[in-house]
PDB file of C-alpha atoms in Angstrom:
ATOM      1  CA  HIS A   1      -0.117  -0.040   0.332  1.00 84.00           C
ATOM      2  CA  LEU A   2       2.949   2.302   0.016  1.00 91.00           C
ATOM      3  CA  HIS A   3       2.671   4.754  -2.976  1.00 92.00           C
ATOM      4  CA  PRO A   4       4.612   4.230  -5.804  1.00 92.00           C
ATOM      5  CA  LEU A   5       6.136   8.027  -5.753  1.00 92.00           C
ATOM      6  CA  HIS A   6       7.586   6.749  -2.555  1.00 93.00           C
ATOM      7  CA  VAL A   7       9.017   3.456  -3.424  1.00 92.00           C
ATOM      8  CA  GLU A   8      10.921   5.526  -6.349  1.00 92.00           C
ATOM      9  CA  ASP A   9      12.127   7.617  -4.192  1.00 91.00           C
ATOM     10  CA  CYS A  10      13.465   5.195  -2.152  1.00 90.00           C
ATOM     11  CA  ARG A  11      15.396   3.345  -5.489  1.00 89.00           C
ATOM     12  CA  HIS A  12      16.409   6.484  -7.198  1.00 85.00           C
ATOM     13  CA  GLY A  13      17.969   9.239  -3.571  1.00 73.00           C
ATOM     14  CA  LYS A  14      19.707  11.262  -4.603  1.00 77.00           C
ATOM     15  CA  GLN A  15      17.093  13.727  -3.368  1.00 86.00           C
ATOM     16  CA  ARG A  16      17.298  16.032  -0.513  1.00 90.00           C
ATOM     17  CA  ALA A  17      15.712  15.310   3.075  1.00 93.00           C
ATOM     18  CA  LYS A  18      11.787  15.514   3.330  1.00 94.00           C
ATOM     19  CA  VAL A  19       8.854  14.677   4.806  1.00 95.00           C
ATOM     20  CA  GLU A  20       5.443  13.719   3.459  1.00 94.00           C
ATOM     21  CA  GLU A  21       2.323  12.012   4.574  1.00 91.00           C
ATOM     22  CA  SER A  22       0.649   9.558   2.402  1.00 87.00           C
ATOM     23  CA  GLY A  23      -2.634   8.365   3.552  1.00 81.00           C
ATOM     24  CA  ASP A  24      -2.350   5.875   6.756  1.00 91.00           C
ATOM     25  CA  TYR A  25       1.291   6.539   7.275  1.00 96.00           C
ATOM     26  CA  ILE A  26       4.377   9.037   6.780  1.00 96.00           C
ATOM     27  CA  PHE A  27       7.335   8.982   4.791  1.00 96.00           C
ATOM     28  CA  VAL A  28      10.802  10.590   6.190  1.00 96.00           C
ATOM     29  CA  MET A  29      13.821  10.663   3.714  1.00 95.00           C
ATOM     30  CA  LEU A  30      16.878  11.076   5.960  1.00 95.00           C
ATOM     31  CA  LYS A  31      20.522  11.671   4.697  1.00 93.00           C
ATOM     32  CA  PRO A  32      23.134  10.273   6.791  1.00 92.00           C
ATOM     33  CA  VAL A  33      26.804  11.744   5.870  1.00 90.00           C
ATOM     34  CA  HIS A  34      30.127   9.834   6.785  1.00 88.00           C
ATOM     35  CA  VAL A  35      33.694  11.188   6.084  1.00 88.00           C
ATOM     36  CA  ARG A  36      35.680   8.354   4.200  1.00 83.00           C
ATOM     37  CA  ASP A  37      39.713   8.467   5.350  1.00 77.00           C
ATOM     38  CA  ALA A  38      40.883  10.240   2.146  1.00 70.00           C
ATOM     39  CA  GLY A  39      38.655  12.834   3.296  1.00 75.00           C
ATOM     40  CA  GLU A  40      36.024  12.311   0.931  1.00 84.00           C
ATOM     41  CA  LEU A  41      31.962  12.725   2.026  1.00 87.00           C
ATOM     42  CA  GLN A  42      29.567  10.175   1.642  1.00 88.00           C
ATOM     43  CA  ILE A  43      26.006  11.178   1.910  1.00 90.00           C
ATOM     44  CA  THR A  44      23.747   8.558   1.837  1.00 91.00           C
ATOM     45  CA  ASP A  45      20.280   7.366   2.179  1.00 92.00           C
ATOM     46  CA  LEU A  46      17.511   6.750   5.129  1.00 93.00           C
ATOM     47  CA  ASP A  47      14.581   6.718   3.834  1.00 94.00           C
ATOM     48  CA  LEU A  48      11.196   5.433   6.704  1.00 95.00           C
ATOM     49  CA  PHE A  49       7.580   4.579   6.337  1.00 96.00           C
ATOM     50  CA  LEU A  50       6.315   5.418  10.072  1.00 97.00           C
ATOM     51  CA  GLY A  51       2.555   3.253  10.407  1.00 95.00           C
ATOM     52  CA  HIS A  52       0.461   2.755  13.018  1.00 92.00           C
ATOM     53  CA  GLU A  53       2.226  -0.780  13.956  1.00 92.00           C
ATOM     54  CA  TYR A  54       4.638  -0.911  11.404  1.00 94.00           C
ATOM     55  CA  LEU A  55       8.281   0.655  10.838  1.00 93.00           C
ATOM     56  CA  ILE A  56      10.212   0.578   7.127  1.00 94.00           C
ATOM     57  CA  THR A  57      12.880   1.861   7.094  1.00 92.00           C
ATOM     58  CA  VAL A  58      15.666   1.573   3.608  1.00 92.00           C
ATOM     59  CA  GLN A  59      19.602   2.073   3.563  1.00 90.00           C
ATOM     60  CA  ALA A  60      20.991   2.795   0.194  1.00 87.00           C
ATOM     61  CA  GLY A  61      24.672   3.507   0.995  1.00 84.00           C
ATOM     62  CA  GLU A  62      27.041   2.901   3.957  1.00 83.00           C
ATOM     63  CA  CYS A  63      27.477   5.351   7.012  1.00 85.00           C
ATOM     64  CA  PRO A  64      29.157   3.159   9.930  1.00 87.00           C
ATOM     65  CA  THR A  65      28.808   5.704  12.828  1.00 86.00           C
ATOM     66  CA  LEU A  66      24.740   4.647  11.490  1.00 87.00           C
ATOM     67  CA  ARG A  67      25.134   1.481  10.920  1.00 87.00           C
ATOM     68  CA  ASP A  68      26.532   0.555  14.610  1.00 89.00           C
ATOM     69  CA  TYR A  69      23.483   2.362  15.924  1.00 88.00           C
ATOM     70  CA  LEU A  70      20.953   0.328  13.840  1.00 87.00           C
ATOM     71  CA  ASP A  71      22.548  -3.267  14.624  1.00 89.00           C
ATOM     72  CA  HIS A  72      22.752  -1.986  18.622  1.00 88.00           C
ATOM     73  CA  LEU A  73      18.624  -1.427  17.888  1.00 87.00           C
ATOM     74  CA  ARG A  74      17.804  -4.436  16.249  1.00 86.00           C
ATOM     75  CA  ALA A  75      19.726  -6.618  19.188  1.00 87.00           C
ATOM     76  CA  THR A  76      18.541  -4.965  21.482  1.00 83.00           C
ATOM     77  CA  PRO A  77      14.806  -6.656  22.334  1.00 78.00           C
ATOM     78  CA  ASN A  78      12.382  -3.577  23.828  1.00 75.00           C
ATOM     79  CA  GLN A  79       8.746  -2.872  23.652  1.00 80.00           C
ATOM     80  CA  SER A  80       9.189   0.424  22.121  1.00 85.00           C
ATOM     81  CA  ARG A  81       5.959   2.207  20.140  1.00 91.00           C
ATOM     82  CA  CYS A  82       6.740   2.198  15.866  1.00 92.00           C
ATOM     83  CA  ASP A  83       6.621   6.224  16.606  1.00 94.00           C
ATOM     84  CA  GLN A  84       9.243   5.617  19.902  1.00 94.00           C
ATOM     85  CA  LEU A  85      11.759   3.773  17.377  1.00 93.00           C
ATOM     86  CA  PHE A  86      10.944   6.209  14.689  1.00 95.00           C
ATOM     87  CA  TYR A  87      12.450   8.712  17.280  1.00 95.00           C
ATOM     88  CA  LYS A  88      15.209   6.741  18.448  1.00 93.00           C
ATOM     89  CA  ILE A  89      16.593   6.656  14.400  1.00 93.00           C
ATOM     90  CA  MET A  90      15.842   9.991  13.573  1.00 94.00           C
ATOM     91  CA  ASP A  91      18.351  10.771  16.445  1.00 94.00           C
ATOM     92  CA  GLY A  92      20.833   8.752  15.711  1.00 92.00           C
ATOM     93  CA  VAL A  93      21.114   9.789  12.357  1.00 93.00           C
ATOM     94  CA  VAL A  94      21.582  13.806  14.067  1.00 94.00           C
ATOM     95  CA  ASP A  95      23.880  12.060  16.277  1.00 91.00           C
ATOM     96  CA  ALA A  96      25.672  10.462  13.377  1.00 90.00           C
ATOM     97  CA  TYR A  97      26.316  13.950  12.030  1.00 92.00           C
ATOM     98  CA  LEU A  98      28.795  14.398  14.730  1.00 91.00           C
ATOM     99  CA  PRO A  99      31.926  12.492  13.947  1.00 90.00           C
ATOM    100  CA  PRO A 100      32.274  14.329  10.254  1.00 91.00           C
ATOM    101  CA  LEU A 101      31.766  17.626  12.462  1.00 92.00           C
ATOM    102  CA  ASP A 102      34.560  16.432  14.347  1.00 92.00           C
ATOM    103  CA  TRP A 103      36.853  15.803  11.095  1.00 91.00           C
ATOM    104  CA  PHE A 104      36.166  18.901  10.017  1.00 90.00           C
ATOM    105  CA  ASN A 105      37.128  20.513  13.434  1.00 90.00           C
ATOM    106  CA  GLU A 106      40.586  17.722  13.212  1.00 90.00           C
ATOM    107  CA  ALA A 107      40.685  19.180   9.334  1.00 87.00           C
ATOM    108  CA  ILE A 108      40.563  22.788   9.954  1.00 87.00           C
ATOM    109  CA  ASP A 109      42.581  23.277  12.142  1.00 88.00           C
ATOM    110  CA  GLY A 110      45.509  21.198  10.224  1.00 87.00           C
ATOM    111  CA  ILE A 111      44.750  23.584   7.697  1.00 84.00           C
ATOM    112  CA  GLU A 112      45.205  26.937  10.551  1.00 83.00           C
ATOM    113  CA  ASP A 113      48.689  25.003  11.043  1.00 84.00           C
ATOM    114  CA  ALA A 114      49.903  24.773   7.393  1.00 82.00           C
ATOM    115  CA  VAL A 115      48.987  28.265   6.135  1.00 78.00           C
ATOM    116  CA  LEU A 116      50.632  29.742   9.749  1.00 78.00           C
ATOM    117  CA  GLU A 117      53.877  27.705   9.050  1.00 81.00           C
ATOM    118  CA  ARG A 118      53.867  28.186   4.819  1.00 77.00           C
ATOM    119  CA  PRO A 119      51.047  30.106   3.062  1.00 69.00           C
ATOM    120  CA  SER A 120      50.900  29.641  -0.591  1.00 73.00           C
ATOM    121  CA  PRO A 121      48.428  29.322  -2.969  1.00 73.00           C
ATOM    122  CA  ALA A 122      48.611  25.300  -3.323  1.00 73.00           C
ATOM    123  CA  MET A 123      46.198  25.780  -0.019  1.00 75.00           C
ATOM    124  CA  LEU A 124      44.251  27.247  -1.131  1.00 78.00           C
ATOM    125  CA  GLN A 125      42.963  24.144  -3.064  1.00 81.00           C
ATOM    126  CA  THR A 126      42.626  22.295   0.549  1.00 82.00           C
ATOM    127  CA  ILE A 127      40.537  25.169   1.610  1.00 83.00           C
ATOM    128  CA  PHE A 128      38.188  25.120  -1.015  1.00 85.00           C
ATOM    129  CA  ALA A 129      37.303  21.699  -0.849  1.00 85.00           C
ATOM    130  CA  ALA A 130      36.910  22.073   2.304  1.00 86.00           C
ATOM    131  CA  LYS A 131      34.834  24.686   2.474  1.00 87.00           C
ATOM    132  CA  HIS A 132      32.467  22.967  -0.998  1.00 88.00           C
ATOM    133  CA  SER A 133      31.932  20.426   1.617  1.00 89.00           C
ATOM    134  CA  LEU A 134      30.886  21.941   4.753  1.00 91.00           C
ATOM    135  CA  ILE A 135      28.507  23.325   2.309  1.00 91.00           C
ATOM    136  CA  GLU A 136      26.552  20.325   0.866  1.00 91.00           C
ATOM    137  CA  VAL A 137      26.845  19.345   4.910  1.00 92.00           C
ATOM    138  CA  ARG A 138      25.253  22.521   6.161  1.00 93.00           C
ATOM    139  CA  GLN A 139      22.721  22.379   3.214  1.00 93.00           C
ATOM    140  CA  LEU A 140      21.462  18.717   4.471  1.00 93.00           C
ATOM    141  CA  LEU A 141      21.726  19.967   8.075  1.00 94.00           C
ATOM    142  CA  SER A 142      19.321  22.602   6.887  1.00 94.00           C
ATOM    143  CA  ASN A 143      16.773  20.304   4.841  1.00 94.00           C
ATOM    144  CA  THR A 144      16.800  17.604   8.334  1.00 95.00           C
ATOM    145  CA  ARG A 145      16.382  20.655  10.258  1.00 95.00           C
ATOM    146  CA  ASP A 146      13.052  21.125   8.130  1.00 95.00           C
ATOM    147  CA  VAL A 147      12.125  17.793   8.505  1.00 95.00           C
ATOM    148  CA  ALA A 148      12.056  17.797  11.842  1.00 94.00           C
ATOM    149  CA  GLY A 149      10.290  21.001  12.650  1.00 93.00           C
ATOM    150  CA  HIS A 150       7.333  19.774   9.733  1.00 93.00           C
ATOM    151  CA  LEU A 151       7.113  16.826  12.126  1.00 93.00           C
ATOM    152  CA  GLN A 152       6.648  18.851  15.261  1.00 88.00           C
ATOM    153  CA  ARG A 153       3.849  21.015  13.205  1.00 87.00           C
ATOM    154  CA  LEU A 154       1.974  17.256  11.610  1.00 87.00           C
ATOM    155  CA  VAL A 155      -1.269  16.818  14.183  1.00 85.00           C
ATOM    156  CA  THR A 156      -1.689  13.166  13.826  1.00 90.00           C
ATOM    157  CA  GLU A 157      -2.332   9.983  15.105  1.00 91.00           C
ATOM    158  CA  LEU A 158       0.676   8.209  14.377  1.00 93.00           C
ATOM    159  CA  ILE A 159       3.303  10.234  16.473  1.00 93.00           C
ATOM    160  CA  LYS A 160       1.945  10.301  19.680  1.00 91.00           C
ATOM    161  CA  ARG A 161       2.729  13.859  22.248  1.00 90.00           C
ATOM    162  CA  ASP A 162       4.791  12.359  24.656  1.00 91.00           C
ATOM    163  CA  LEU A 163       7.236  12.305  21.594  1.00 92.00           C
ATOM    164  CA  TRP A 164       6.651  16.300  21.311  1.00 90.00           C
ATOM    165  CA  PRO A 165       9.483  17.613  23.390  1.00 93.00           C
ATOM    166  CA  PHE A 166      12.017  14.517  21.838  1.00 94.00           C
ATOM    167  CA  LEU A 167      11.633  15.584  18.225  1.00 93.00           C
ATOM    168  CA  ARG A 168      12.175  19.158  19.684  1.00 94.00           C
ATOM    169  CA  ASP A 169      15.182  18.000  20.652  1.00 95.00           C
ATOM    170  CA  VAL A 170      16.132  16.688  17.444  1.00 95.00           C
ATOM    171  CA  TYR A 171      15.224  19.963  16.267  1.00 95.00           C
ATOM    172  CA  ASP A 172      17.557  21.900  18.290  1.00 96.00           C
ATOM    173  CA  HIS A 173      20.455  19.401  18.295  1.00 95.00           C
ATOM    174  CA  LEU A 174      20.599  20.177  14.382  1.00 95.00           C
ATOM    175  CA  ALA A 175      20.197  23.926  14.830  1.00 95.00           C
ATOM    176  CA  ARG A 176      23.480  23.816  17.173  1.00 95.00           C
ATOM    177  CA  ASN A 177      24.906  21.363  14.574  1.00 95.00           C
ATOM    178  CA  LEU A 178      24.325  24.136  11.855  1.00 94.00           C
ATOM    179  CA  ASP A 179      25.829  27.105  13.959  1.00 94.00           C
ATOM    180  CA  MET A 180      28.873  24.652  14.369  1.00 93.00           C
ATOM    181  CA  VAL A 181      29.317  24.701  10.275  1.00 93.00           C
ATOM    182  CA  GLU A 182      28.726  28.669  10.101  1.00 91.00           C
ATOM    183  CA  VAL A 183      31.532  28.763  12.602  1.00 91.00           C
ATOM    184  CA  GLN A 184      33.383  26.453  10.297  1.00 89.00           C
ATOM    185  CA  ARG A 185      33.115  27.950   7.547  1.00 86.00           C
ATOM    186  CA  ASP A 186      34.015  31.365   8.829  1.00 85.00           C
ATOM    187  CA  LEU A 187      37.264  29.969  10.054  1.00 84.00           C
ATOM    188  CA  LEU A 188      38.027  28.448   6.957  1.00 84.00           C
ATOM    189  CA  ALA A 189      37.127  32.197   4.993  1.00 79.00           C
ATOM    190  CA  GLY A 190      39.927  33.208   7.314  1.00 75.00           C
ATOM    191  CA  GLU A 191      42.367  30.474   6.473  1.00 70.00           C
ATOM    192  CA  CYS A 192      41.443  31.128   2.565  1.00 68.00           C
ATOM    193  CA  GLN A 193      42.561  35.166   3.087  1.00 63.00           C
ATOM    194  CA  GLY A 194      45.636  33.955   5.041  1.00 59.00           C
ATOM    195  CA  ALA A 195      46.812  31.627   2.446  1.00 60.00           C
ATOM    196  CA  GLN A 196      46.376  34.224  -0.664  1.00 59.00           C
ATOM    197  CA  THR A 197      48.912  36.478   1.630  1.00 56.00           C
TER     198      THR A 197
END
């Protein structure tokens, strides 16, 4: 009974995070992020179908932090309602943004040291690549924050009222992560000027 467009979204991915109501379920597309060893940003898809008595997850791509969290959830016996499990997975996705943000903090520290020791135009390429990745992360976080905000405003029996404070907490975490990205972008802008001098 899943809408064909939602099934197609799961198969094709490459879309922004979003939430849609469809009949007797809510469809949510989330975008977990992972930074590979070479510093390459990998964006994956996690689609959720929340119904009255079910939660379907569809994951495309690999995000080790999220995979470990989902494996832990599956291995832990619990009597959670579907909406509670939905919240836990959303919270896990938001928590999975922290390792990439920490990676950017360390990368920016390394760039700062290199610019102070040996400012050069060659550093500009590294700085621009990091800025581009941060722009992608900012867009993902912003879209995911919009999803969390939309979920807080939904009037539906699928998400019980006792979860509203938890969804608000997810929204707050995303807002903090966005603030961190803005600080990182400002730092890179300063390093860019240092590398050019």
